[in-house]
Short mmCIF file of C-alpha atoms in Angstrom, two decimals:
data_model
loop_
_atom_site.label_atom_id
_atom_site.label_comp_id
_atom_site.label_asym_id
_atom_site.label_seq_id
_atom_site.Cartn_x
_atom_site.Cartn_y
_atom_site.Cartn_z
CA MET A 1 145.71 75.62 98.12
CA ASN A 2 141.89 76.42 99.15
CA ARG A 3 140.68 75.90 102.68
CA ARG A 4 139.45 72.71 101.95
CA ILE A 5 142.69 71.27 100.28
CA ARG A 6 144.24 73.22 104.00
CA THR A 7 142.46 72.12 106.27
CA ALA A 8 143.00 67.25 104.27
CA LEU A 9 146.03 68.59 105.55
CA GLY A 10 145.94 70.18 109.08
CA VAL A 11 144.40 66.91 109.72
CA ALA A 12 146.81 64.46 107.93
CA LEU A 13 149.68 66.04 109.81
CA THR A 14 147.84 65.82 113.30
CA ALA A 15 147.52 62.46 112.91
CA THR A 16 150.60 61.55 111.83
CA LEU A 17 152.40 63.41 114.75
CA VAL A 18 150.41 61.41 117.30
CA THR A 19 150.55 58.16 115.78
CA THR A 20 152.52 55.66 118.50
CA ALA A 21 154.73 54.59 115.29
CA ALA A 22 157.84 52.98 114.89
CA PRO A 23 160.18 55.37 113.27
CA ALA A 24 160.84 55.15 109.58
CA PRO A 25 163.32 53.77 108.45
CA ALA A 26 166.92 55.46 108.04
CA ALA A 27 167.83 56.59 103.77
CA ALA A 28 168.92 53.73 101.76
CA HIS A 29 172.24 56.04 101.32
CA ASP A 30 172.20 56.34 105.05
CA ARG A 31 175.96 54.36 106.61
CA ARG A 32 175.14 55.53 110.85
CA PRO A 33 174.21 52.33 112.79
CA ALA A 34 170.37 52.17 114.22
CA VAL A 35 171.87 50.09 116.76
CA ILE A 36 175.30 50.24 118.43
CA ALA A 37 176.59 47.74 121.07
CA LEU A 38 178.09 48.53 124.07
CA PRO A 39 180.60 46.33 125.93
CA ASP A 40 179.18 43.00 127.15
CA GLY A 41 178.06 42.98 130.61
CA PHE A 42 178.50 47.11 131.11
CA GLN A 43 175.03 47.82 132.34
CA PRO A 44 175.09 50.91 130.53
CA GLU A 45 172.35 54.18 132.66
CA GLY A 46 173.57 57.42 131.18
CA ILE A 47 174.50 58.66 127.73
CA ASP A 48 175.16 62.10 126.75
CA THR A 49 176.51 63.03 122.99
CA ALA A 50 179.09 66.06 121.40
CA GLY A 51 179.44 65.95 117.49
CA ARG A 52 179.21 62.61 116.20
CA TYR A 53 180.12 61.12 119.64
CA ALA A 54 178.33 59.78 122.67
CA TRP A 55 179.54 58.14 125.93
CA PHE A 56 178.30 55.92 128.42
CA GLY A 57 178.73 55.49 131.97
CA SER A 58 178.63 51.12 133.60
CA ARG A 59 175.77 51.46 136.01
CA ALA A 60 177.97 47.71 137.32
CA THR A 61 180.91 49.26 137.50
CA GLY A 62 181.62 52.95 136.70
CA GLU A 63 183.29 52.93 133.52
CA ILE A 64 183.22 55.54 130.61
CA TYR A 65 183.04 54.61 127.14
CA ARG A 66 183.15 56.52 124.51
CA ALA A 67 181.39 55.39 120.72
CA ASP A 68 181.35 56.91 117.25
CA LEU A 69 177.65 57.09 115.65
CA ILE A 70 179.16 57.09 112.72
CA THR A 71 181.38 54.01 112.53
CA GLY A 72 179.89 52.65 115.64
CA ALA A 73 183.79 52.26 117.19
CA GLY A 74 184.54 52.59 120.51
CA LYS A 75 186.69 52.41 123.57
CA GLN A 76 186.99 52.93 127.06
CA VAL A 77 187.53 56.04 127.72
CA SER A 78 187.91 56.23 131.87
CA PRO A 79 188.56 53.37 133.95
CA ALA A 80 185.83 51.14 136.90
CA THR A 81 185.81 53.28 139.89
CA GLY A 82 183.88 50.09 141.87
CA THR A 83 180.63 53.05 142.04
CA PRO A 84 177.95 53.78 139.48
CA SER A 85 178.32 56.52 136.43
CA LEU A 86 174.44 56.76 136.05
CA GLY A 87 173.15 60.54 134.49
CA LEU A 88 175.70 62.18 132.77
CA LYS A 89 176.06 66.10 130.50
CA VAL A 90 178.80 67.27 128.36
CA ASP A 91 179.84 70.67 128.64
CA ALA A 92 181.77 72.78 125.72
CA ARG A 93 185.11 72.55 127.39
CA GLY A 94 184.70 68.26 127.14
CA ARG A 95 184.04 67.61 130.93
CA LEU A 96 181.67 64.81 131.34
CA PHE A 97 179.43 65.38 134.55
CA VAL A 98 178.75 62.51 136.18
CA ALA A 99 176.08 60.95 139.12
CA GLY A 100 177.42 58.77 141.66
CA GLY A 101 174.31 56.94 142.47
CA THR A 102 174.08 54.78 145.38
CA ALA A 103 178.15 56.96 146.26
CA GLY A 104 176.26 59.78 146.98
CA ASP A 105 178.91 61.87 144.61
CA ALA A 106 179.62 63.36 141.42
CA ARG A 107 182.87 63.63 139.66
CA VAL A 108 184.27 65.10 136.25
CA ILE A 109 185.64 63.79 133.70
CA ASP A 110 188.12 65.30 130.95
CA THR A 111 186.22 64.02 127.99
CA ARG A 112 190.13 63.80 126.08
CA THR A 113 192.58 62.07 128.72
CA GLY A 114 189.46 60.54 131.27
CA ALA A 115 191.52 61.80 133.99
CA VAL A 116 189.34 62.85 137.13
CA LEU A 117 188.68 66.79 137.63
CA ALA A 118 187.24 67.09 140.55
CA SER A 119 184.68 65.11 142.74
CA TYR A 120 182.20 65.35 144.60
CA ARG A 121 180.32 63.73 148.00
CA PHE A 122 176.80 64.93 148.39
CA ALA A 123 175.51 62.44 150.30
CA GLU A 124 175.97 59.43 153.08
CA ALA A 125 173.22 56.18 152.34
CA PRO A 126 170.55 56.02 151.84
CA THR A 127 170.69 57.91 148.97
CA PHE A 128 170.63 57.04 145.06
CA VAL A 129 172.56 60.76 142.43
CA ASN A 130 170.51 59.89 139.68
CA ASP A 131 170.41 62.23 136.86
CA VAL A 132 172.36 65.65 135.97
CA THR A 133 172.08 68.60 133.70
CA LEU A 134 173.66 71.67 133.08
CA THR A 135 173.41 75.45 132.99
CA ARG A 136 174.83 78.73 132.34
CA ASP A 137 175.97 78.98 136.12
CA ALA A 138 175.83 75.17 137.29
CA ALA A 139 175.30 71.68 137.40
CA TRP A 140 172.49 70.27 139.18
CA PHE A 141 171.76 66.29 140.46
CA THR A 142 168.46 65.10 141.52
CA ASP A 143 168.30 62.32 144.03
CA SER A 144 165.91 59.07 143.48
CA ASN A 145 166.05 59.01 147.65
CA ARG A 146 165.86 62.21 149.06
CA PRO A 147 163.56 65.47 148.29
CA VAL A 148 166.60 67.35 147.32
CA LEU A 149 168.84 68.96 144.77
CA TYR A 150 172.76 69.04 144.35
CA ARG A 151 173.94 72.07 143.31
CA LEU A 152 177.63 72.61 141.69
CA PRO A 153 178.00 76.32 141.17
CA LEU A 154 180.51 77.65 137.87
CA GLY A 155 181.91 80.09 138.00
CA ARG A 156 183.79 82.66 135.76
CA GLY A 157 185.33 79.95 132.73
CA GLY A 158 182.97 78.33 133.93
CA LYS A 159 185.12 77.22 136.69
CA LEU A 160 184.90 73.64 139.46
CA PRO A 161 184.44 74.96 142.87
CA PRO A 162 186.08 73.00 145.79
CA ALA A 163 185.44 69.64 147.22
CA ASP A 164 182.79 71.18 149.72
CA GLY A 165 181.56 74.10 147.85
CA PHE A 166 178.45 72.67 146.63
CA THR A 167 174.58 73.25 147.86
CA THR A 168 171.61 70.88 148.97
CA LEU A 169 168.81 72.44 147.34
CA PRO A 170 165.48 71.05 149.53
CA LEU A 171 162.27 71.04 147.55
CA THR A 172 158.74 71.82 148.99
CA GLY A 173 154.89 72.37 147.38
CA ASP A 174 154.01 69.82 145.14
CA PHE A 175 156.34 67.65 145.33
CA GLN A 176 156.15 64.40 147.78
CA GLN A 177 158.64 61.93 148.56
CA ILE A 178 157.05 58.53 148.07
CA GLY A 179 158.22 55.41 149.54
CA THR A 180 161.67 54.11 149.39
CA GLY A 181 162.12 53.36 145.73
CA VAL A 182 163.35 55.78 143.16
CA ASN A 183 161.53 58.89 142.95
CA LEU A 184 163.19 61.74 141.63
CA ASN A 185 164.97 61.08 138.42
CA GLY A 186 165.78 63.20 135.03
CA ILE A 187 166.89 66.88 134.65
CA VAL A 188 166.35 69.12 132.32
CA PRO A 189 165.94 73.08 132.57
CA THR A 190 162.64 75.34 131.57
CA PRO A 191 162.72 75.74 127.16
CA ASP A 192 162.93 79.36 128.90
CA ARG A 193 166.22 78.31 130.88
CA ARG A 194 164.58 79.61 134.46
CA ALA A 195 163.45 76.91 136.37
CA LEU A 196 164.21 72.92 135.71
CA ILE A 197 162.39 70.13 135.64
CA VAL A 198 161.71 67.02 137.22
CA VAL A 199 160.31 63.25 136.86
CA GLN A 200 159.11 61.52 139.78
CA SER A 201 159.89 58.09 138.11
CA ASN A 202 156.86 56.33 140.77
CA THR A 203 154.19 58.15 140.77
CA GLY A 204 154.45 59.58 136.65
CA THR A 205 154.83 63.03 137.44
CA LEU A 206 156.35 66.20 136.06
CA PHE A 207 157.20 69.08 138.46
CA ARG A 208 158.77 72.75 137.27
CA VAL A 209 161.24 73.81 140.25
CA ASP A 210 162.35 77.04 141.46
CA PRO A 211 166.62 76.47 141.88
CA ALA A 212 166.53 79.74 144.23
CA THR A 213 163.69 78.63 146.56
CA GLY A 214 163.16 75.10 145.70
CA VAL A 215 159.08 75.30 144.99
CA THR A 216 157.83 72.39 143.26
CA THR A 217 154.60 72.94 140.96
CA ALA A 218 152.99 69.79 139.12
CA VAL A 219 153.29 71.07 135.55
CA ASP A 220 149.99 70.63 133.80
CA VAL A 221 150.40 67.47 130.88
CA PRO A 222 146.20 67.56 130.95
CA GLY A 223 145.01 63.90 130.85
CA THR A 224 148.74 62.00 131.05
CA THR A 225 151.16 60.43 133.72
CA PHE A 226 154.98 59.42 132.64
CA LEU A 227 155.12 56.58 134.81
CA ASN A 228 158.50 55.12 135.00
CA GLY A 229 159.67 58.33 134.06
CA ASP A 230 163.68 57.65 133.25
CA GLY A 231 165.41 59.91 131.38
CA LEU A 232 164.81 63.36 130.17
CA LEU A 233 165.70 65.17 126.78
CA LEU A 234 164.37 69.15 126.55
CA LEU A 235 165.34 70.30 122.88
CA GLY A 236 163.45 74.23 122.09
CA ARG A 237 160.13 73.61 123.19
CA THR A 238 160.25 69.80 123.13
CA LEU A 239 160.48 67.45 126.23
CA TYR A 240 161.37 64.14 126.07
CA VAL A 241 160.29 61.36 128.57
CA VAL A 242 161.90 58.01 128.14
CA GLN A 243 159.43 55.11 130.51
CA ASN A 244 162.03 52.72 130.86
CA PHE A 245 159.67 49.43 131.04
CA LEU A 246 156.69 50.45 129.22
CA ASN A 247 159.97 50.98 126.14
CA GLN A 248 158.79 54.35 125.13
CA VAL A 249 159.24 57.64 124.78
CA ALA A 250 156.59 60.65 125.13
CA VAL A 251 156.31 63.39 123.38
CA VAL A 252 155.55 66.62 125.42
CA ASP A 253 155.87 70.75 123.66
CA LEU A 254 156.43 72.55 126.82
CA ASN A 255 155.63 76.44 127.06
CA ARG A 256 157.80 78.59 127.48
CA SER A 257 158.03 79.02 131.33
CA GLY A 258 157.95 74.74 131.58
CA THR A 259 153.95 74.91 133.16
CA ALA A 260 152.67 73.13 131.19
CA GLY A 261 152.03 71.39 128.03
CA VAL A 262 150.50 68.87 126.09
CA MET A 263 151.22 65.03 125.08
CA ARG A 264 152.07 65.15 121.01
CA GLY A 265 152.51 61.16 121.19
CA VAL A 266 154.65 58.54 121.89
CA ILE A 267 157.87 56.41 120.09
CA THR A 268 158.42 52.72 120.23
CA ASP A 269 161.00 50.83 118.58
CA PRO A 270 161.28 47.04 118.53
CA GLY A 271 164.94 46.87 119.37
CA PHE A 272 164.21 49.05 122.89
CA ASP A 273 164.46 46.30 125.88
CA VAL A 274 164.13 49.54 128.63
CA PRO A 275 165.96 52.13 128.00
CA THR A 276 167.44 54.05 130.28
CA THR A 277 167.86 57.54 129.35
CA VAL A 278 168.33 59.73 125.82
CA ALA A 279 170.17 61.89 124.33
CA ALA A 280 170.39 63.74 120.46
CA ALA A 281 172.75 63.43 117.77
CA LEU A 282 172.83 63.79 114.17
CA GLY A 283 169.52 64.24 114.14
CA ARG A 284 168.41 61.13 116.01
CA LEU A 285 167.62 60.34 119.25
CA TYR A 286 170.55 57.36 121.13
CA LEU A 287 168.93 55.85 123.71
CA PRO A 288 170.89 53.12 126.28
CA ASN A 289 168.97 49.55 126.62
CA GLY A 290 169.55 49.23 131.00
CA ARG A 291 167.66 46.10 130.33
CA PHE A 292 166.59 46.04 133.57
CA THR A 293 164.86 42.73 133.34
CA THR A 294 167.96 40.44 132.22
CA PRO A 295 169.42 39.45 134.91
CA PRO A 296 173.01 41.22 134.43
CA THR A 297 175.77 38.45 133.60
CA PRO A 298 179.84 39.82 132.74
CA THR A 299 179.00 38.46 129.27
CA THR A 300 175.36 39.53 129.08
CA PRO A 301 175.25 42.37 125.83
CA TYR A 302 173.66 46.05 125.83
CA THR A 303 173.02 47.91 122.76
CA VAL A 304 172.06 51.11 121.86
CA VAL A 305 169.02 52.14 120.03
CA ALA A 306 168.86 55.24 117.24
CA VAL A 307 165.38 56.35 116.13
CA ASP A 308 164.70 59.47 114.40
CA ALA A 309 163.95 62.93 116.18
CA ARG A 310 160.50 64.22 115.78
#
């Protein structure tokens, strides 16, 4: 290939990456549903996936629902608690870590039986335990009402700590709590797994957090903010930032340490209706529609939208 052709091809590929557009339709032989129905009135918030299944938490009742991403069929796997189920993460042992929102707590559920394996009360009101991520030796939770992270240490073989076995990590440095709205929200490890990245919804800023000290530094993504940033997903060095009320997902290429990144583009879809967070499975991204602008009723429909990962 001569130099002129290589240059033209490079320009074309770059333009494709930064164009804001809905994903291309799935191939004709792909029978996976692009939209999956959740129970009416469910009010979804969190999602995580393993294999062909996805788990969803209800911010209204705390129920946990599992859907088959190939057939679209689903069932309740854990009953309503009367408190929210927000951010979710499944580990390799089939345990679901659940952030408890205004209840100020977290619980760990067996995905096979629905049994609650452990529960933890992090804080009293005002609190909003919003999201969770897993690292090699801990589960980390954000609190949208407080400038802290909660850490559940995991022992040998993933052993869960006792009810009082968590620690609270105050955040210092660049991060500043602003007002009483949603501050800290989504959380993921950095690509090198040595630190954490969080998004502050009401300022649109990403922060790198030192998990040993709580010191935060703003992630340098030139010319970009992530206002209404909600759930985060890290695949390799690609960070997906769900911007709920903007009905879009920002795509950022990070360096290994997570200190800086480059905005690659955004993903949109006509089916987005205030998506809350995102998980990956079967070569796709799945986003539950929170529908925050729609008054919830017991018969309000809720869906999950699948888009191509890019």
